[in-house]
Amino acid sequence: MAATKALLMLENFIDGKFLPCNSYIDSYDPSTGEVYCRVPDSGKEEIEAAVEAARRAFPGWSSWSPQERAQVLNKLADLLEQSLEELAQAESKDQGKTLALARTMDIPRSVQNFRFFASSILHHTSECTQMDHLGCMHYTVRTPVGIAGLISPWNLPLYLLTWKIAPAMAAGNTVIAKPSELTSVTAWMLCKLLDKAGVPPGVVNIVFGTGPRVGEALVSHPEVPLISFTGSQPTAERITQLSAPHCKKLSLELGGKNPAIIFEDANLDECIPATVRSSFANQGEICLCTSRIFVQKSIYSEFLKRFVEATRKWKVGVPSDPSASMGALISKAHLEKVRSYVKKALSEGARIQCGEGVDKLHLPARNQAGYFMLPTVITDIKDESCCMKEEIFGPVTCVTPFDSEEEVIQRANNVKYGLAATVWSRDVGRVHRVAKKLQSGLVWTNCWLIRELNLPFGGMKSSGIGREGVKDSYDFFTEVKTITVKH
Ligand SMILES: NC(=O)c1ccc[n+]([C@@H]2O[C@H](COP(=O)([O-])OP(=O)(O)OC[C@H]3O[C@@H](n4cnc5c(N)ncnc54)[C@H](O)[C@@H]3O)[C@@H](O)[C@H]2O)c1
Ligand SMILES: N/C(=C/C=C\C=O)C(=O)O
């Protein structure tokens, strides 16, 4: 009889202790489609216990100096760095991304998040004004909000969880975090490092489970005054409804339908590989990924030919394969959702230049049930198509020609999202001019995904509310008070 593999059993981490749950959710290895892990299916009871722990820990943690808190965050960064390989293996297995990407992006950025906010918390300044004629001075002070509710998505699990935990802790808040139930393993591994880093019990509590059950229990709890959420717009709408009665502070980092605008003077030797990467990195499961490519008409044919050739070299493989550029999508349901957009495009008369339904996917036998899909390029698609309007969040990108700068700006802006964009041109005046006119919170010119953590990150329109970054996260995770002194 074939030996059944022992399942990895996660536990909630509350008040510095790992606690079992009375029900669990199956979690799958996207590269094989097999259940390999079980995640606690927590609810109100677990949130109540986490709130009690976080409440109890808050007076102590918030009274620590920024220097003392920074020391703990730096120790945590060191411990994460020492566990990089183990964490990368776990992230790759849990999310389906290549091991190479987990090693070079996800885990190093998680380390950087703790180091970055450990440093920045030491350098914030407050404001002061004087009214000499009234014998008054005014100054601001910032204090931690209290218990921070953090909800993160499945595409960059530890990277985006730590992007919230680090600033919340640095500012003196205690934390209740709920990672995605689809990718909970590295959050659980993080919990195993907290005590060794010197994090007092109750400062960081991680409760696992589904959005509607434990997520909503967290969002609607009256003692959690703020929610930092990264995920989809429909979920954000639900969170906004639930938190409204409590007038909670909300940070909402949502989806995108990000354009790449390629002018005829672009350096195609640089632009094409960068735009393949911006379209298909992490299986296209990055909120900043390019999903609409506008190419000036005079170079459209050359660009398309070279872009399709380069896309066909973007290898889909088993995540542990060092030659793979892309791994498996997160779930069977998500794979079917992404495929349905390609079918829809075909039904509208669009052309599939490469990928889904055109080229053949080659995988080992044990991975045939994995959630793999080829990077897919769609052309001859109308701007009104759902493939050009809706976030697909998979390895699918659309290429379409344009004539003038004015036309392409209008078309690029003509979606409900406003998260990121790339602009490719050697004309420096043009890149500045176009970047300013694009309705995006982030614009990369002649590059993609060079992240400056000091500056605001986030989107406009339906891509979210608020920003994250050194000042923006500090402002979000603190309350400001203006004090007037009459002398
Ligand atoms: N702007 C960004 O920085 C950014 C980054 C990554 C992902 N995203 C977006 O996230 C989406 C993909 O991630 P996803 O599928 O995990 O999103 P999702 O909204 O389904 O889930 C995100 C998180 O919210 C939780 N959740 C779901 N329903 C909830 C509810 N009713 N109450 C409370 N919590 C709930 C989930 O369990 C998960 O932890 C895409 O739209 C992508 O663009 C945005
Ligand atoms: N918040 C960030 C998100 C990046 C990609 C999301 O899918 C970041 O880079 O800081």
XYZ file of C-alpha atoms and ligand atoms in Angstrom:
541
model
C 0.000 0.000 0.000
C 1.519 3.363 -1.000
C 2.673 5.308 2.024
C 0.530 8.386 2.488
C 2.630 11.501 2.930
C 2.194 13.228 6.278
C 0.361 16.510 5.797
C 1.926 19.720 7.067
C -0.381 20.894 9.853
C -0.332 24.639 10.585
C -1.481 26.161 13.857
C -2.596 29.651 14.817
C -0.049 31.745 16.664
C -1.717 33.679 19.500
C -0.123 35.226 22.585
C 3.231 33.712 21.741
C 1.859 30.156 21.525
C 0.930 27.805 18.697
C -2.679 26.695 19.178
C -4.579 23.971 17.284
C -7.924 24.708 15.687
C -11.045 22.538 15.691
C -11.387 22.638 11.911
C -8.991 22.830 8.966
C -8.843 23.679 5.262
C -6.895 21.671 2.689
C -4.035 23.551 1.058
C -2.641 22.439 -2.299
C 0.749 22.276 -3.970
C -0.076 24.173 -7.214
C 2.603 22.311 -9.144
C 1.004 18.892 -8.526
C -2.597 19.665 -7.540
C -2.090 17.545 -4.423
C -3.144 18.413 -0.853
C 0.011 18.727 1.205
C -0.926 21.051 4.030
C -3.856 21.809 6.317
C -4.615 25.368 7.397
C -6.683 26.288 10.494
C -10.213 27.323 9.581
C -10.444 29.881 12.359
C -13.401 32.047 13.339
C -14.628 34.541 15.912
C -13.321 32.550 18.865
C -9.753 32.680 17.600
C -10.029 36.390 16.783
C -11.329 37.058 20.294
C -8.318 35.260 21.776
C -5.965 37.204 19.491
C -7.577 40.531 20.415
C -7.200 39.730 24.118
C -3.512 38.886 23.624
C -2.860 41.958 21.480
C -4.696 44.193 23.954
C -2.625 42.842 26.832
C 0.655 43.283 24.953
C -0.022 46.804 23.686
C 0.883 48.890 26.770
C 4.301 47.258 27.008
C 5.197 47.170 23.319
C 3.992 50.713 22.632
C 6.092 51.996 25.531
C 9.306 50.536 24.092
C 11.515 53.133 22.430
C 11.801 53.145 18.618
C 15.400 52.032 19.129
C 14.295 48.994 21.187
C 11.615 48.051 18.652
C 14.079 48.528 15.788
C 16.466 46.110 17.469
C 13.774 43.411 17.471
C 12.867 44.060 13.829
C 16.510 43.846 12.788
C 16.916 40.563 14.672
C 13.830 39.249 12.894
C 15.357 40.299 9.560
C 18.556 38.441 10.456
C 16.639 35.280 11.384
C 14.610 35.418 8.159
C 17.819 35.865 6.174
C 19.403 32.880 7.909
C 16.310 30.824 6.922
C 16.174 32.165 3.365
C 16.513 28.829 1.580
C 13.974 27.057 3.792
C 11.532 29.931 3.396
C 12.079 30.113 -0.378
C 11.444 26.364 -0.756
C 8.257 26.708 1.293
C 7.009 29.781 -0.592
C 7.626 28.136 -3.965
C 5.804 24.947 -2.935
C 2.906 26.876 -1.408
C 2.346 29.476 -4.134
C 3.546 27.689 -7.269
C 6.151 30.329 -8.144
C 9.640 29.316 -9.222
C 12.133 28.618 -6.485
C 14.464 31.075 -8.206
C 11.936 33.911 -7.811
C 11.257 33.052 -4.187
C 15.013 33.034 -3.514
C 15.724 36.311 -5.339
C 12.566 38.372 -4.747
C 10.043 37.169 -2.188
C 12.248 36.292 0.746
C 14.973 38.943 0.281
C 12.246 41.610 0.083
C 10.692 40.226 3.293
C 14.063 40.661 5.006
C 14.367 44.151 3.537
C 10.896 45.108 4.803
C 11.924 44.540 8.419
C 15.296 46.248 7.999
C 13.767 49.175 6.149
C 11.160 50.015 8.778
C 13.605 49.272 11.629
C 15.708 52.075 10.188
C 12.993 54.520 9.163
C 11.263 54.462 12.559
C 14.377 56.132 14.011
C 14.193 59.157 11.718
C 10.639 60.488 11.692
C 10.218 64.149 12.670
C 7.160 65.994 13.932
C 5.931 69.502 13.141
C 5.981 72.719 15.154
C 4.744 76.278 14.587
C 4.798 79.446 16.668
C 2.306 82.278 17.237
C 4.538 84.728 19.053
C 1.877 87.439 19.009
C -0.354 85.099 21.027
C 2.418 83.572 23.072
C 1.688 80.136 21.683
C 3.477 77.261 20.067
C 1.936 74.225 18.424
C 3.491 70.853 17.821
C 2.415 67.405 16.646
C 2.986 64.046 18.247
C 2.279 60.640 16.773
C 1.250 57.600 18.792
C 0.512 53.996 17.763
C -3.137 53.303 16.935
C -3.463 50.083 18.932
C -4.267 46.637 17.481
C -3.537 46.592 13.728
C -5.605 44.204 11.601
C -3.573 43.053 8.587
C -4.990 41.019 5.700
C -2.728 39.895 2.869
C -3.076 38.091 -0.493
C -1.665 34.878 -1.979
C 0.554 36.161 -4.754
C 3.556 37.403 -2.768
C 2.696 35.868 0.582
C 5.575 36.668 2.946
C 6.686 39.762 0.962
C 3.297 41.463 1.344
C 2.578 40.204 4.870
C 5.864 41.612 6.164
C 5.271 44.858 4.213
C 2.424 45.374 6.692
C 3.702 43.695 9.859
C 7.030 45.575 9.889
C 5.703 49.169 9.858
C 2.844 48.292 12.205
C 5.261 46.838 14.780
C 7.840 49.597 14.267
C 5.248 52.256 15.118
C 4.400 50.448 18.383
C 1.163 48.691 17.409
C 0.332 45.104 18.230
C -0.761 42.980 15.295
C -3.385 40.454 14.258
C -2.535 39.242 10.775
C -4.567 36.999 8.477
C -2.664 35.708 5.448
C -4.454 34.147 2.490
C -5.716 30.634 3.218
C -4.176 29.614 -0.113
C -0.636 30.474 1.022
C -0.234 30.347 4.785
C 2.979 28.397 5.258
C 5.641 31.112 5.331
C 3.535 33.205 7.718
C 3.460 30.179 10.020
C 7.237 29.825 9.624
C 7.652 33.499 10.531
C 5.847 32.816 13.831
C 8.516 30.288 14.715
C 11.144 33.051 14.659
C 9.305 35.660 16.749
C 10.298 34.493 20.206
C 13.956 34.120 19.190
C 13.864 37.682 17.804
C 12.654 38.980 21.147
C 9.073 39.761 20.109
C 7.020 39.699 23.333
C 3.966 37.397 23.438
C 0.834 39.005 22.024
C 2.667 41.608 19.896
C 2.273 39.548 16.716
C -0.681 37.179 16.406
C -1.298 35.304 13.173
C -4.701 33.699 12.711
C -5.284 31.499 9.694
C -8.450 30.842 7.754
C -10.865 32.053 5.121
C -11.851 35.615 4.389
C -15.574 35.326 5.066
C -15.046 33.524 8.421
C -11.963 34.721 10.240
C -11.265 37.670 7.956
C -14.664 39.202 8.620
C -14.404 38.477 12.335
C -11.184 40.498 12.362
C -12.547 43.323 10.212
C -15.687 43.746 12.301
C -14.088 43.471 15.738
C -14.698 46.745 17.646
C -11.263 46.675 19.318
C -9.344 46.602 16.017
C -9.315 50.276 14.951
C -7.568 49.870 11.631
C -7.367 47.412 8.754
C -4.558 47.258 6.222
C -5.797 45.164 3.308
C -4.220 43.992 0.096
C -6.353 42.024 -2.273
C -9.195 42.293 -4.728
C -11.702 45.096 -5.129
C -14.765 42.966 -4.326
C -13.208 41.999 -0.995
C -12.266 45.607 -0.326
C -15.898 46.603 -0.832
C -16.973 44.012 1.743
C -14.308 45.151 4.215
C -15.375 48.761 3.777
C -18.988 47.834 4.537
C -18.084 45.833 7.646
C -15.675 48.402 9.046
C -17.848 51.451 8.371
C -19.946 51.184 11.565
C -16.709 51.343 13.572
C -15.233 54.175 11.483
C -12.021 52.215 11.089
C -8.895 53.507 9.373
C -8.516 51.610 6.080
C -5.603 51.064 3.731
C -6.729 49.306 0.560
C -4.159 48.068 -1.978
C -6.125 46.531 -4.825
C -5.900 45.381 -8.421
C -4.610 46.882 -11.628
C -4.951 46.738 -15.432
C -1.514 48.086 -16.076
C -0.527 49.486 -19.497
C 2.880 49.446 -21.134
C 3.173 52.274 -23.678
C 5.887 51.699 -26.265
C 6.772 54.620 -28.511
C 8.513 54.221 -31.874
C 11.811 55.528 -30.429
C 11.889 52.953 -27.618
C 14.991 50.811 -27.198
C 13.402 47.483 -28.147
C 16.468 45.497 -27.066
C 15.684 46.637 -23.508
C 11.935 47.073 -23.791
C 11.036 43.607 -25.065
C 12.694 41.454 -22.383
C 11.506 43.859 -19.690
C 7.935 43.763 -20.994
C 7.954 39.956 -21.198
C 9.030 39.946 -17.553
C 6.511 42.613 -16.534
C 3.764 40.593 -18.238
C 4.597 37.101 -16.967
C 6.700 37.326 -13.781
C 5.215 35.232 -10.979
C 2.818 33.728 -13.543
C 1.420 37.236 -14.141
C 0.185 37.124 -10.531
C 1.603 40.465 -9.492
C -0.712 43.473 -9.131
C 1.901 45.510 -11.048
C 2.080 43.188 -14.036
C 1.533 44.547 -17.541
C -1.673 43.272 -19.145
C -2.159 45.873 -21.896
C 0.673 46.712 -24.304
C 0.188 49.746 -26.538
C 2.736 49.891 -29.379
C 3.138 52.843 -31.754
C 1.966 51.759 -35.199
C 5.267 52.290 -37.041
C 7.018 49.623 -34.951
C 4.019 47.390 -34.189
C 4.923 44.526 -36.565
C 8.564 44.403 -35.505
C 7.651 44.618 -31.820
C 4.976 41.897 -32.057
C 7.248 39.477 -33.902
C 10.075 39.905 -31.392
C 7.758 39.975 -28.368
C 6.083 36.687 -29.348
C 9.475 35.080 -29.977
C 10.669 36.225 -26.542
C 7.429 35.092 -24.870
C 7.882 31.598 -26.309
C 11.267 31.493 -24.570
C 9.664 32.363 -21.203
C 9.745 28.768 -20.008
C 6.916 27.243 -17.984
C 8.288 24.524 -15.748
C 8.324 22.740 -12.458
C 9.023 25.447 -9.818
C 12.257 23.765 -8.696
C 13.595 23.738 -12.293
C 16.345 26.386 -12.405
C 15.632 26.987 -16.094
C 11.935 27.742 -15.504
C 10.838 31.391 -15.826
C 7.340 30.658 -14.611
C 5.718 28.064 -12.383
C 2.113 27.085 -11.644
C -0.870 29.358 -11.058
C -2.217 29.437 -7.515
C -5.267 27.222 -7.874
C -7.370 25.190 -10.274
C -10.157 27.728 -9.990
C -7.818 30.607 -10.787
C -6.333 28.695 -13.743
C -9.822 28.140 -15.156
C -10.692 31.812 -14.603
C -7.582 32.958 -16.491
C -8.205 30.463 -19.307
C -11.772 31.715 -19.631
C -10.478 35.163 -20.609
C -8.513 33.648 -23.493
C -11.620 31.774 -24.655
C -13.631 34.992 -24.420
C -11.055 36.868 -26.501
C -11.225 34.165 -29.178
C -15.014 34.374 -29.229
C -14.703 38.115 -29.856
C -12.529 37.523 -32.910
C -9.183 38.266 -31.307
C -6.028 36.364 -32.252
C -3.930 34.261 -29.866
C -0.358 34.774 -31.038
C 1.187 32.215 -28.687
C 0.477 30.241 -25.534
C -2.913 28.886 -24.450
C -4.475 26.774 -27.189
C -1.649 27.503 -29.648
C 1.531 26.014 -28.209
C 2.080 22.784 -26.314
C 2.932 22.602 -22.625
C 5.561 20.008 -21.682
C 5.544 18.810 -18.050
C 6.698 15.708 -16.147
C 4.024 13.092 -15.395
C 3.764 14.026 -11.679
C 2.942 17.606 -12.635
C 0.231 16.925 -15.200
C -2.432 17.779 -12.570
C -0.633 21.008 -11.658
C -2.132 24.409 -12.460
C 0.167 25.314 -15.346
C -0.527 27.579 -18.316
C 1.641 28.960 -21.090
C 2.292 32.716 -21.282
C -0.304 33.956 -23.732
C -0.288 36.967 -26.076
C -3.578 38.270 -27.468
C -3.869 40.695 -30.432
C -6.649 42.143 -32.591
C -8.588 42.796 -29.413
C -10.978 45.720 -28.906
C -10.451 48.193 -26.050
C -13.991 47.350 -24.895
C -13.169 43.664 -24.448
C -13.159 42.323 -20.887
C -9.540 41.254 -21.560
C -8.656 44.935 -21.920
C -10.829 46.171 -19.058
C -10.735 43.558 -16.289
C -7.836 42.353 -14.171
C -6.968 38.799 -15.285
C -4.117 38.319 -12.784
C -2.499 35.581 -14.857
C 0.000 35.027 -17.717
C -2.085 36.827 -20.342
C -1.275 40.121 -22.009
C -2.871 42.022 -24.880
C -0.955 43.915 -27.574
C -2.574 46.699 -29.603
C -1.281 49.505 -31.876
C -1.739 53.245 -31.419
C -1.021 56.347 -33.489
C -0.518 59.404 -31.308
C 0.548 60.281 -27.771
C -2.823 61.890 -27.058
C -4.696 58.815 -28.264
C -2.681 56.332 -26.217
C -2.973 58.346 -23.006
C -6.742 58.472 -23.387
C -6.931 54.731 -24.077
C -4.526 53.779 -21.302
C -6.564 55.809 -18.799
C -9.885 54.413 -20.005
C -10.164 51.664 -17.350
C -11.439 51.709 -13.760
C -8.004 50.868 -12.356
C -5.045 53.201 -11.801
C -2.210 51.268 -10.201
C 0.917 51.041 -12.395
C 2.175 51.782 -15.910
C 5.383 51.609 -17.940
C 6.402 54.120 -20.631
C 9.153 53.307 -23.150
C 10.759 56.157 -25.109
C 14.205 57.722 -25.489
C 12.574 61.167 -25.488
C 13.006 62.336 -21.902
C 10.505 65.161 -22.331
C 7.936 62.683 -23.570
C 8.381 60.233 -20.699
C 7.920 62.997 -18.126
C 4.908 64.422 -20.009
C 3.187 61.070 -20.492
C 3.928 59.851 -16.971
C 2.241 62.912 -15.496
C -0.889 62.393 -17.595
C -1.319 58.710 -16.812
C -3.911 57.858 -14.146
C -1.576 55.538 -12.250
C -0.122 55.669 -8.771
C 3.151 54.272 -10.100
C 4.846 54.911 -13.461
C 8.084 53.225 -14.482
C 9.840 54.691 -17.534
C 12.245 52.511 -19.506
C 12.191 49.969 -16.671
C 9.813 47.954 -14.444
C 9.534 47.104 -10.764
C 12.460 49.077 -9.492
C 11.060 49.656 -6.011
C 11.856 52.773 -3.987
C 10.429 51.956 -0.543
C 10.872 55.533 0.636
C 8.215 56.849 -1.738
C 4.452 56.254 -1.818
C 3.262 52.912 -3.212
C -0.323 52.385 -4.273
C -2.987 53.172 -6.807
C -5.837 55.526 -7.617
C -9.375 54.989 -8.887
C -10.396 51.352 -8.224
C -6.824 50.324 -7.441
C -7.144 51.335 -3.844
C -7.218 53.941 -1.121
C -4.095 55.202 0.585
C -0.442 54.463 0.047
C 2.274 52.345 1.691
C 5.899 53.347 2.168
C 8.129 54.971 4.774
C 5.999 58.053 5.528
C 2.664 56.710 4.302
C 2.839 53.545 6.404
C 4.023 55.509 9.436
C 1.136 57.959 9.051
C -1.310 55.070 8.614
C -0.132 53.078 11.625
C -0.106 56.100 13.970
C -2.575 58.728 15.162
C -1.422 62.345 15.037
C -2.205 64.917 17.736
C -1.643 68.680 17.578
C -0.767 70.212 20.946
C -0.913 73.960 21.607
C 1.044 75.458 24.489
C 0.433 79.048 25.649
C 3.526 80.244 27.441
N -2.164 46.634 -4.850
C -1.392 45.689 -4.364
O -0.345 45.953 -3.739
C -1.785 44.249 -4.553
C -0.834 43.286 -4.257
C -1.186 41.931 -4.430
C -2.453 41.561 -4.864
N -3.351 42.534 -5.149
C -4.670 42.168 -5.634
O -5.193 41.065 -4.882
C -5.981 40.237 -5.741
C -5.502 38.809 -5.664
O -5.340 38.432 -4.320
P -6.473 37.538 -3.613
O -7.155 36.638 -4.595
O -5.849 36.937 -2.388
O -7.514 38.628 -3.152
P -8.745 38.361 -2.190
O -9.412 39.647 -2.052
O -9.528 37.188 -2.618
O -8.060 37.942 -0.782
C -7.126 38.773 -0.173
C -7.153 38.491 1.317
O -8.425 38.889 1.793
C -9.024 37.826 2.503
N -10.467 37.958 2.355
C -11.251 37.475 1.366
N -12.542 37.788 1.575
C -12.573 38.492 2.743
C -13.608 39.099 3.523
N -14.882 39.041 3.144
N -13.270 39.753 4.683
C -11.968 39.810 5.078
N -10.951 39.244 4.397
C -11.250 38.606 3.236
C -8.452 36.574 1.887
O -8.578 35.478 2.750
C -7.013 37.016 1.670
O -6.284 36.886 2.869
C -5.825 40.799 -7.123
O -6.893 41.652 -7.427
C -4.550 41.628 -7.030
O -4.494 42.660 -7.972
C -3.047 43.876 -5.015
N 3.165 46.512 -2.051
C 3.914 46.019 -3.059
C 3.301 45.197 -3.983
C 3.930 44.584 -5.093
C 3.316 43.691 -5.918
C 1.983 43.190 -5.698
O 1.455 42.267 -6.297
C 5.368 46.407 -3.039
O 6.148 46.093 -3.959
O 5.747 47.071 -2.043
